[in-house]
Coordinates of C-alpha atoms in Angstrom, one line a residue:
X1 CA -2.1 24.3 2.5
X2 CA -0.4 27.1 5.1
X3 CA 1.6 29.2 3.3
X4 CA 4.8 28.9 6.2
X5 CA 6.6 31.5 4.9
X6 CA 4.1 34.0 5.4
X7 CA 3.7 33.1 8.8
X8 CA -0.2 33.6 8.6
X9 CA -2.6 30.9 10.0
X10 CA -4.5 29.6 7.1
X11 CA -7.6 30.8 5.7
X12 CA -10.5 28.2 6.2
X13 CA -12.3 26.6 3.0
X14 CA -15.1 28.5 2.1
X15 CA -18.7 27.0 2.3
X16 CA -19.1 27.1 -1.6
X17 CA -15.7 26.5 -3.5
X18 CA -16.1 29.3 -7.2
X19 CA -17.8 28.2 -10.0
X20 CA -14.7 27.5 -12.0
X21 CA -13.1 25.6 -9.1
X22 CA -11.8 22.3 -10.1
X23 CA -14.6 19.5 -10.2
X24 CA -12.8 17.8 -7.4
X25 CA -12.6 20.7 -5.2
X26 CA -16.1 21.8 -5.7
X27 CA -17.3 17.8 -4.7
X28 CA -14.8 17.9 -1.7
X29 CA -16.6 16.4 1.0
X30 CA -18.2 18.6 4.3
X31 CA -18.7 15.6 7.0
X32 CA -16.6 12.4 7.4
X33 CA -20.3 11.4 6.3
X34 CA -19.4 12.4 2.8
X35 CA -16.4 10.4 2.1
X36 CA -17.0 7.9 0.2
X37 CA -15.0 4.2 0.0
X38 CA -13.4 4.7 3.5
X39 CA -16.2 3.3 5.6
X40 CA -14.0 0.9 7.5
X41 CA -12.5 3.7 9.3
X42 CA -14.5 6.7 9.6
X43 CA -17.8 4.5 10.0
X44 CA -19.0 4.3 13.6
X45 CA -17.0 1.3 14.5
X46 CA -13.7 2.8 12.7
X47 CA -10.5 4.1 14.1
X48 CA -11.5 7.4 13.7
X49 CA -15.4 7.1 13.8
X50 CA -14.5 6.1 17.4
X51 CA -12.4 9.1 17.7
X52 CA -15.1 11.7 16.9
X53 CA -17.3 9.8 19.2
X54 CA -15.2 10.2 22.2
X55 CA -14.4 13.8 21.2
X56 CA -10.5 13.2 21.5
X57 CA -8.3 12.6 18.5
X58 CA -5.0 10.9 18.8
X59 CA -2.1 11.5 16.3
X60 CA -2.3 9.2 13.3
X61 CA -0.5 8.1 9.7
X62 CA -3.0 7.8 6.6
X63 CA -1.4 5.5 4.9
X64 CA -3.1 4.5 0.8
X65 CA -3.1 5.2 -2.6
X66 CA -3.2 8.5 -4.4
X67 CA -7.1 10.1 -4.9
X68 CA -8.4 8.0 -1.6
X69 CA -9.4 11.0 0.5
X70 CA -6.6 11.7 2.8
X71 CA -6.2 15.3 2.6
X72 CA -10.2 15.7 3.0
X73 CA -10.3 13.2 5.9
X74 CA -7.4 14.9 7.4
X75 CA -9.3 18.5 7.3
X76 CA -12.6 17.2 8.3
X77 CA -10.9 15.4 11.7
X78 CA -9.7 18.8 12.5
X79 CA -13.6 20.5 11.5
X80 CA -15.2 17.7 13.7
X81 CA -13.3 18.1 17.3
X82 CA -12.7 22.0 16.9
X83 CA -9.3 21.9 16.0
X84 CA -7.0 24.5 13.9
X85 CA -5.7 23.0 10.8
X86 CA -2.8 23.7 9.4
X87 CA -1.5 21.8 6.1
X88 CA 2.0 21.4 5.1
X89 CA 4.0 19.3 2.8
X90 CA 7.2 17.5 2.9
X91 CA 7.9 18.2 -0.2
X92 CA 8.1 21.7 0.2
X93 CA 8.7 22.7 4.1
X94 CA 12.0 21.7 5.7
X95 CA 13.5 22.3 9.6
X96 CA 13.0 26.2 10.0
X97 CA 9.4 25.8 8.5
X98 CA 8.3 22.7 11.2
X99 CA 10.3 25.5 13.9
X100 CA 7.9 27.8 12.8
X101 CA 4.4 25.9 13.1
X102 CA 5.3 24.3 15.9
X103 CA 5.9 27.8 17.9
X104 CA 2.9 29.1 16.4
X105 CA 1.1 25.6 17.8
X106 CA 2.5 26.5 21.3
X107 CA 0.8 30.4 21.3
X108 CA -2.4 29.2 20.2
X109 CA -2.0 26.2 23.0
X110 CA -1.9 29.5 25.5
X111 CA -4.9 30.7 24.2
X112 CA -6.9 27.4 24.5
X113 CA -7.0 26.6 20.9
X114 CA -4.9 23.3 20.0
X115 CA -3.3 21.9 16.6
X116 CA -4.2 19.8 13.9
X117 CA -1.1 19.2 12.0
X118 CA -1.3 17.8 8.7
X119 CA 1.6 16.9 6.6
X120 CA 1.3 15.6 3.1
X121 CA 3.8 13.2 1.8
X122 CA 5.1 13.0 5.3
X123 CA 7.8 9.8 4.2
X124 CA 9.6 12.5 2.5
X125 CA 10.7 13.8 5.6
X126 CA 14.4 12.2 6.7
X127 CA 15.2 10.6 9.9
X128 CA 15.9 13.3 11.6
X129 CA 13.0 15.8 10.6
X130 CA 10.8 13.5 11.4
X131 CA 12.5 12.7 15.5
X132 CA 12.0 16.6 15.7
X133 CA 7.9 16.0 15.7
X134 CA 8.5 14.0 18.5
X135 CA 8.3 16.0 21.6
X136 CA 5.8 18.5 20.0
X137 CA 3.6 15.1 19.5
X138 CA 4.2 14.0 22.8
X139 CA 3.5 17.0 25.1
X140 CA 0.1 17.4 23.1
X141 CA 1.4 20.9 21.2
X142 CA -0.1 19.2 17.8
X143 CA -1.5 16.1 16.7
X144 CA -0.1 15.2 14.2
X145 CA -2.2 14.0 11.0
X146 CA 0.7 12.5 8.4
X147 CA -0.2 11.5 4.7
X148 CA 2.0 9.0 3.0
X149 CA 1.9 6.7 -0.3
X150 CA 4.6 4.7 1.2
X151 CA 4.7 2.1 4.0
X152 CA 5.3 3.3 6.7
X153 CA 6.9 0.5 7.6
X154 CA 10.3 1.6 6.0
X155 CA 9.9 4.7 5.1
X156 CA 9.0 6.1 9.0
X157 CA 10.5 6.0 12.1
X158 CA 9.9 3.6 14.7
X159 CA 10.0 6.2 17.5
X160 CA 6.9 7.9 15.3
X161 CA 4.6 5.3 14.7
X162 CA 5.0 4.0 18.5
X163 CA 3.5 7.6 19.0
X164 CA 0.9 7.3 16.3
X165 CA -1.7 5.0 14.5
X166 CA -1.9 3.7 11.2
X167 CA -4.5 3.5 9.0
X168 CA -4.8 2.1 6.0
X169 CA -7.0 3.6 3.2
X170 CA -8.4 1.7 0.7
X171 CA -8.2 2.2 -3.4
X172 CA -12.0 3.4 -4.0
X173 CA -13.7 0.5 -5.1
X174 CA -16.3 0.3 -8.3
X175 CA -19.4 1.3 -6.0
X176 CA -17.9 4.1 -4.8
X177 CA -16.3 5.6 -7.8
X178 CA -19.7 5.3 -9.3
X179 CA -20.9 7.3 -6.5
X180 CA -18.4 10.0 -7.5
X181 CA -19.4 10.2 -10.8
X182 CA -23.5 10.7 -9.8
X183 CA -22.4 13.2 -7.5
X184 CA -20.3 15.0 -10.4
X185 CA -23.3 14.6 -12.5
X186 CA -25.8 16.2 -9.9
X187 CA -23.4 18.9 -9.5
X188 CA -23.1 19.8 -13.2
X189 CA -26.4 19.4 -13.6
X190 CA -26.2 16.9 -16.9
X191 CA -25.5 13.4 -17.3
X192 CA -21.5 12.5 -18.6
X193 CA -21.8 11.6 -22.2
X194 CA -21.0 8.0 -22.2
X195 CA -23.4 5.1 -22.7
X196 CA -23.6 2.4 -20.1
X197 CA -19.7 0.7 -21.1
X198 CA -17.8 3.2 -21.6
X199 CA -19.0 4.5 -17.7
X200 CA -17.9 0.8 -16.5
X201 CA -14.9 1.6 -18.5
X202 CA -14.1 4.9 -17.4
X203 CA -14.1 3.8 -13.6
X204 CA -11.9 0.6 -14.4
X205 CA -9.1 3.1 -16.1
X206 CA -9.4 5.1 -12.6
X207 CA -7.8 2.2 -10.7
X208 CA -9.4 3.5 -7.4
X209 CA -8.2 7.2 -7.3
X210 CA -11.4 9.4 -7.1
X211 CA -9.4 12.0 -8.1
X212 CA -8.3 11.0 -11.7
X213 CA -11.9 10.0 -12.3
X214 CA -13.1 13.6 -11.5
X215 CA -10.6 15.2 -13.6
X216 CA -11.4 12.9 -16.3
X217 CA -14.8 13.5 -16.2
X218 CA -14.5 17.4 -15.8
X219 CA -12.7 17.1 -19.4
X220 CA -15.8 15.1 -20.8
X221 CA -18.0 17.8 -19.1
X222 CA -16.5 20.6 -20.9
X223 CA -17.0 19.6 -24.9
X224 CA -20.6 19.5 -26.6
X225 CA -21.2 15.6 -28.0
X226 CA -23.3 14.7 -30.4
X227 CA -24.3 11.9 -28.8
X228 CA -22.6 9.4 -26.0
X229 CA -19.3 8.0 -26.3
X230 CA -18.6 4.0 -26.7
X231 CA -15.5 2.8 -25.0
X232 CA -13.2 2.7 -28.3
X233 CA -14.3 6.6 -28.7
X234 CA -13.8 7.4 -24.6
X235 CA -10.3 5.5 -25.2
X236 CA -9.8 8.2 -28.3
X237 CA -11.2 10.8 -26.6
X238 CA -9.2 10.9 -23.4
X239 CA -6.0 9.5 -25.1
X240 CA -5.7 7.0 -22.9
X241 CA -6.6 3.2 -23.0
X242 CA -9.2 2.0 -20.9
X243 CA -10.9 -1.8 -20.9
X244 CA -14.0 -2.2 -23.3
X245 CA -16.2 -4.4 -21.9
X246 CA -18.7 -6.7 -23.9
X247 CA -22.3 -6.4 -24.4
X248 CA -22.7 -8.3 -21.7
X249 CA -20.9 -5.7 -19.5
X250 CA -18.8 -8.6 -18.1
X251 CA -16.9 -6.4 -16.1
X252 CA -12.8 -5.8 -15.3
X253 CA -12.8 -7.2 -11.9
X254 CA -15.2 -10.7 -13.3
X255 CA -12.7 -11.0 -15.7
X256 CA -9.4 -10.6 -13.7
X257 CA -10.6 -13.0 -11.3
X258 CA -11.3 -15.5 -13.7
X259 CA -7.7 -15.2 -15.3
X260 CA -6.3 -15.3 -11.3
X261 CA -8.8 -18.6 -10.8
X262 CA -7.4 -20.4 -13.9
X263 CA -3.6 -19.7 -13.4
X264 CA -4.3 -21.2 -10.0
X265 CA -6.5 -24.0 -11.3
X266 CA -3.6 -24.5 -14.2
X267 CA -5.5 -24.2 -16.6
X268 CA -3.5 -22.6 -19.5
X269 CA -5.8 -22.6 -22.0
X270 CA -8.4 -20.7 -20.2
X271 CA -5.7 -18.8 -18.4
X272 CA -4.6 -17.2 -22.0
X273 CA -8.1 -16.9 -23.3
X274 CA -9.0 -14.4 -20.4
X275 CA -5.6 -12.8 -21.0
X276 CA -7.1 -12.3 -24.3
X277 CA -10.0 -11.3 -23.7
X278 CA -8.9 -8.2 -21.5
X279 CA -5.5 -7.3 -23.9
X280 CA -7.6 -7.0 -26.8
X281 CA -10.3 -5.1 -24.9
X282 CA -7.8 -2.5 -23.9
X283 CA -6.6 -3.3 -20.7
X284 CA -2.9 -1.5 -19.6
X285 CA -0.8 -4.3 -20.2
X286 CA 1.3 -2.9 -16.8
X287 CA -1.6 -4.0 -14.6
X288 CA -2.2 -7.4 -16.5
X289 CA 1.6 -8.2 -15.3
X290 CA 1.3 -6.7 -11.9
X291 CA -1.7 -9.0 -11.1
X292 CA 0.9 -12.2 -13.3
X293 CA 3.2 -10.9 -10.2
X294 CA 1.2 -11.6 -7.5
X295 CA -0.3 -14.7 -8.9
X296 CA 3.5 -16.0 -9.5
X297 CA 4.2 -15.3 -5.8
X298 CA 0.8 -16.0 -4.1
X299 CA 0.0 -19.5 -5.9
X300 CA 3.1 -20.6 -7.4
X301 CA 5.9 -19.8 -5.1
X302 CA 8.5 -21.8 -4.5
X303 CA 7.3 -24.5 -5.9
X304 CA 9.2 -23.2 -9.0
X305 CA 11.0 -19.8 -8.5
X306 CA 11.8 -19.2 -12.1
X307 CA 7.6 -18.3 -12.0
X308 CA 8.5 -14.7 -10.6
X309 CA 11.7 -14.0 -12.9
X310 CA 9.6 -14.8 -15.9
X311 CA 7.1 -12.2 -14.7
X312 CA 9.2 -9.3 -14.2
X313 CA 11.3 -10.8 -17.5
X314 CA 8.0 -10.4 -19.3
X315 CA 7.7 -6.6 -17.8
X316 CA 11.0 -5.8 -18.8
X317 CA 10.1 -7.4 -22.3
X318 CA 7.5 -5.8 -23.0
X319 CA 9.1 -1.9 -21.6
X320 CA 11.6 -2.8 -24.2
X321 CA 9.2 -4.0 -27.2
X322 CA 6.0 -2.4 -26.0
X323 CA 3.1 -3.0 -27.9
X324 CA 2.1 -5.1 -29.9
X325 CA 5.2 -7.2 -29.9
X326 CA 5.9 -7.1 -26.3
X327 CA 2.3 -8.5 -25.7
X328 CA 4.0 -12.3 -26.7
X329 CA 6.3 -12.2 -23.5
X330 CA 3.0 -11.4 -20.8
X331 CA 1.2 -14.7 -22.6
X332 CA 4.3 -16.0 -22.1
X333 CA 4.5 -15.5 -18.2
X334 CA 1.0 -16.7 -18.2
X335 CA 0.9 -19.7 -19.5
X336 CA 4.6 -20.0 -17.6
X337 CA 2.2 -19.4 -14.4
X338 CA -0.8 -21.8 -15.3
X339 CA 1.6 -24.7 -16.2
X340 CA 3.8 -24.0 -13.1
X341 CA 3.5 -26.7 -9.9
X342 CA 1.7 -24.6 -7.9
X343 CA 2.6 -24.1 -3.6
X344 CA 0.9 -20.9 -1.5
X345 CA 3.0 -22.1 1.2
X346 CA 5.3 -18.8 0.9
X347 CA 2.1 -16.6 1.1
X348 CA 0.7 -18.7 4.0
X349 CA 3.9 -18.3 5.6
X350 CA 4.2 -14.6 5.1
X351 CA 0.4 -14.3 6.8
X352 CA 1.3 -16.4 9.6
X353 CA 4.4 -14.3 9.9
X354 CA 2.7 -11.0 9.7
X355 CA 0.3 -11.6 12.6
X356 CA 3.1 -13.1 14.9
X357 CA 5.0 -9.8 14.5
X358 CA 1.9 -8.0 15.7
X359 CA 1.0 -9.7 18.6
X360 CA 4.6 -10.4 19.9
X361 CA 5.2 -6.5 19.2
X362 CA 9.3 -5.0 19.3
X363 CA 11.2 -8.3 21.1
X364 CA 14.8 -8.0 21.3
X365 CA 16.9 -11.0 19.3
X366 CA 18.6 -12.7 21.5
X367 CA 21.9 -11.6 22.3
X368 CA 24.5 -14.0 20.8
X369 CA 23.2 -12.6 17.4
X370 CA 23.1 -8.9 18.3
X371 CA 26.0 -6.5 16.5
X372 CA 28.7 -5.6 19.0
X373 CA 30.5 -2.3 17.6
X374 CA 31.2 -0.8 20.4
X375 CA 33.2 -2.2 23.8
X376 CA 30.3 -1.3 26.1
X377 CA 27.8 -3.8 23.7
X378 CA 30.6 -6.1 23.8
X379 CA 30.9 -5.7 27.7
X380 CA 27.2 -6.1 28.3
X381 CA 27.2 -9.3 26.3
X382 CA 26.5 -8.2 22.9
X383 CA 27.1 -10.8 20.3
X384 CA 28.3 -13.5 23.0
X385 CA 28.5 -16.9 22.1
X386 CA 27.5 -15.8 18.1
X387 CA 28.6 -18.7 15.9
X388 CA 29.8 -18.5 12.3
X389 CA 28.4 -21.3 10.9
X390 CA 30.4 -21.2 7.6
X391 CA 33.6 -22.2 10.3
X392 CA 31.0 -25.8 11.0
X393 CA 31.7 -28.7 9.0
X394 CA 28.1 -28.8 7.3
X395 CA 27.8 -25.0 7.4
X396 CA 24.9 -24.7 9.7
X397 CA 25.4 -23.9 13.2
X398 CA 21.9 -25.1 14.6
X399 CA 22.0 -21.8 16.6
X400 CA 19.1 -20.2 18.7
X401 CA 18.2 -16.9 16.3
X402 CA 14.5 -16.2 18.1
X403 CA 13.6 -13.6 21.1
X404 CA 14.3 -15.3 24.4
X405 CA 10.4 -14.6 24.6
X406 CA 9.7 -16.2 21.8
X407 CA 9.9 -20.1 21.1
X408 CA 10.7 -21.1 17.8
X409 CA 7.8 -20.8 15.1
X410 CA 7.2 -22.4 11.9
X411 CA 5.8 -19.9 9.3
X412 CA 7.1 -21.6 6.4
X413 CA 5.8 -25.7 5.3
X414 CA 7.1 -25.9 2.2
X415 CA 4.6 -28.6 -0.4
X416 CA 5.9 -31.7 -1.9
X417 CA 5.8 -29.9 -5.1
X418 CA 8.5 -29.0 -7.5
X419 CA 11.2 -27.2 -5.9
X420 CA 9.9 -26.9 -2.6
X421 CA 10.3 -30.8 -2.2
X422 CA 13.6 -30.0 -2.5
X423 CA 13.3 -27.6 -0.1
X424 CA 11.5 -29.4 2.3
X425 CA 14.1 -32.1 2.5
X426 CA 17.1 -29.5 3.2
X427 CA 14.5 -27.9 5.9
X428 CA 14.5 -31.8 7.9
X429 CA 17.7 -32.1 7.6
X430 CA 18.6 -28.4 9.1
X431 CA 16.4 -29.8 11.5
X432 CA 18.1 -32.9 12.6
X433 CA 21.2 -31.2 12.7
X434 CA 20.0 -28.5 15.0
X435 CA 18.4 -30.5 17.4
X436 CA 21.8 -32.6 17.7
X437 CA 23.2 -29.3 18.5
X438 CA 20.9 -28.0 20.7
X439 CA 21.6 -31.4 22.9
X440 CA 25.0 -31.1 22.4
X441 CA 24.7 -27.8 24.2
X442 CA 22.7 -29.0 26.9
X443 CA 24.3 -31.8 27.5
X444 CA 28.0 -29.6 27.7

């Protein structure tokens, strides 16, 4: 990255990185080409394939996990359209330091030579560091390349990402991790000593961050074996657990789909044999109850909310307990999950939700629910009208809440299962009630 405080322009990457260079900086890639697991946008028909094809880059927010390419991608943008990159971090750079690159932008504009701006970590940044990017991005002084872990979302500013695009990078997927690893391997000039499992297994404790598998398998580069490792002695080895896998080499994502499948198909006893299967093959408990989280939310719902508060009950269990003890409360949450009435109408209403807010883009509420601090808000009709439905008899006020653009939408058709029968009932009568009020209105 630009050292800022020297107030030098940074020196490019050499062709050949030094032989005792980090595994992962010597396998950096040299063309968007390289760069593997990212082929839905630097492909030909992605964001920034498209881009490099037109010869005209447009400011832009990579936006995925750690050890998914962002810092390459962001260099080789610059490489590809002739830019002058210059790296910075959030972390370490505050105000003076953006003054500084961005004046340094503007004489190098004068001189016919633009900006590539890249700034790691860039949700670090507070509200107002990032509005000062603003004009810079907007009169064309940089384009702005920002890294970020976060979502955007909520961790950006609005003003900033109207001015830029997001794109999402993906974790690095099995194919492409094992791509990594017979690139490593070509480099090095000697195969990794691990028989055919332990590899599998070695990817699976990666968790899609190229990265960590590089650096994990520059440590098994360096020592002399006798002969390849299994997965129990890669597990000793790197003093880490990773998933063993059977002679069958039924792999970690085979198996986590199956214990997804039979949670949703409640099936408990198959649900807790799978469970098994991949606890007492090593896998990190912590991702066993991440994916217990998303089932309890994606396929149980509302149909019974206590499905969720047993899962994160189990993760606090087991933080507490850890393991082996603390293995009882995640079979617990799973056969909780299996045996739960089971509703996705909460993650077919958050889809349905999603893709309304994109097409419909930034509509206003309407005004009677809008906050009036101030006397002008007030004047120009701020909060008008805004009723306080716990002053109504029944508490519900049957107001309008949805953009005058808008009509009202129904995201959320809760099941005639378990709870959300319940729900479904309270959601008619809501309904009745604000129809009656919405003639009532009309009819005044």
């Amino acid at each position: 990255m630009a050292d800022l405080f020297a107030g030098i322009e940074p020196a490019p990457l050499p062709d050949a990185q030094p032989a005792d260079a980090p595994l992962a900086d010597r396998l950096r890639p040299h063309t968007l080409g390289d760069v593997v697991g990212q082929d839905h946008i630097t492909g030909p028909e992605g964001a920034i394939g498209r881009m490099i094809a037109a010869g005209r880059l447009s400011s832009m927010i990579l936006w995925g996990p750690p050890g998914t390419g962002k810092t390459t991608i962001a260099r080789l943008l610059a490489d590809a359209v002739d830019l002058r990159f210059v790296a910075i971090s959030a972390v370490f750079s505050g105000v003076a330091d953006l003054k500084r690159v961005f004046a340094d932008a503007r004489e190098h504009v004068r001189v016919g030579k633009r900006t590539l701006l890249f700034v790691d970590e860039i949700h670090r940044f507070n509200r107002a560091q990032q509005d000062g990017f603003l004009p810079y991005v907007e009169d064309g002084t940089v384009t702005l390349v920002g890294a970020t872990t976060e979502n955007p979302s909520f961790e950006l500013n609005a003003a900033l990402l109207s001015r830029a695009q997001v794109l999402i990078l993906q974790r690095l997927g099995r194919d492409a991790l094992q791509s990594l690893l017979a690139r490593a391997e070509a480099l090095v000039g000697e195969p990794l000593p691990l028989d055919a499992s332990a590899r599998d297994a070695l990817v699976a404790s990666a968790d899609g961050d190229g990265r960590f598998l590089l650096n994990q398998a520059e440590t098994l580069f360096s020592v002399d074996l006798p002969e390849p490792l299994d997965p129990p002695a890669l597990a000793a080895f790197l003093q880490r657990r990773v998933a063993v896998y059977d002679k069958d080499r039924e792999g970690h994502y085979n198996l986590i789909s199956a214990l997804h499948k039979s949670i949703r198909g409640s099936d408990p006893q198959a649900a807790l044999y799978y469970l098994a299967r991949m606890l007492t093959a090593g896998e990190e408990p912590l991702y066993l109850l991440r994916r217990l989280t998303r089932a309890a939310v994606e396929d149980v719902g509302l149909a019974d909310p206590q499905a969720l508060v047993q899962c994160i009950a189990a993760k606090d269990t087991f933080d507490f307990l850890g393991s082996p003890e603390g293995e009882l409360a995640i079979a617990q949450a799973c056969l909780y999950l299996a045996t739960a009435p089971k509703s996705n109408a909460v993650y077919a209403a958050q889809k349905a939700a999603w893709r309304a807010a994109k097409e419909t883009g930034s509509l206003m509420p309407p005004a009677n629910i809008l906050n009036a601090p101030t006397k002008l808000m007030r004047d120009i009709g701020y909060g008008k009208g805004y009723a306080y439905d716990h002053d109504t008899e029944e508490g519900f006020s049957g107001a309008n809440y949805w953009p005058d653009e808008l009509p009202p939408q129904r995201f959320y058709e809760p099941s005639d299962r378990g709870f959300e029968r319940r729900l479904g009932e309270r959601l008619a009568l809501w309904d009745g009630l604000r129809d009656e009020r919405r003639q009532e209105r009309e009819g005044g």
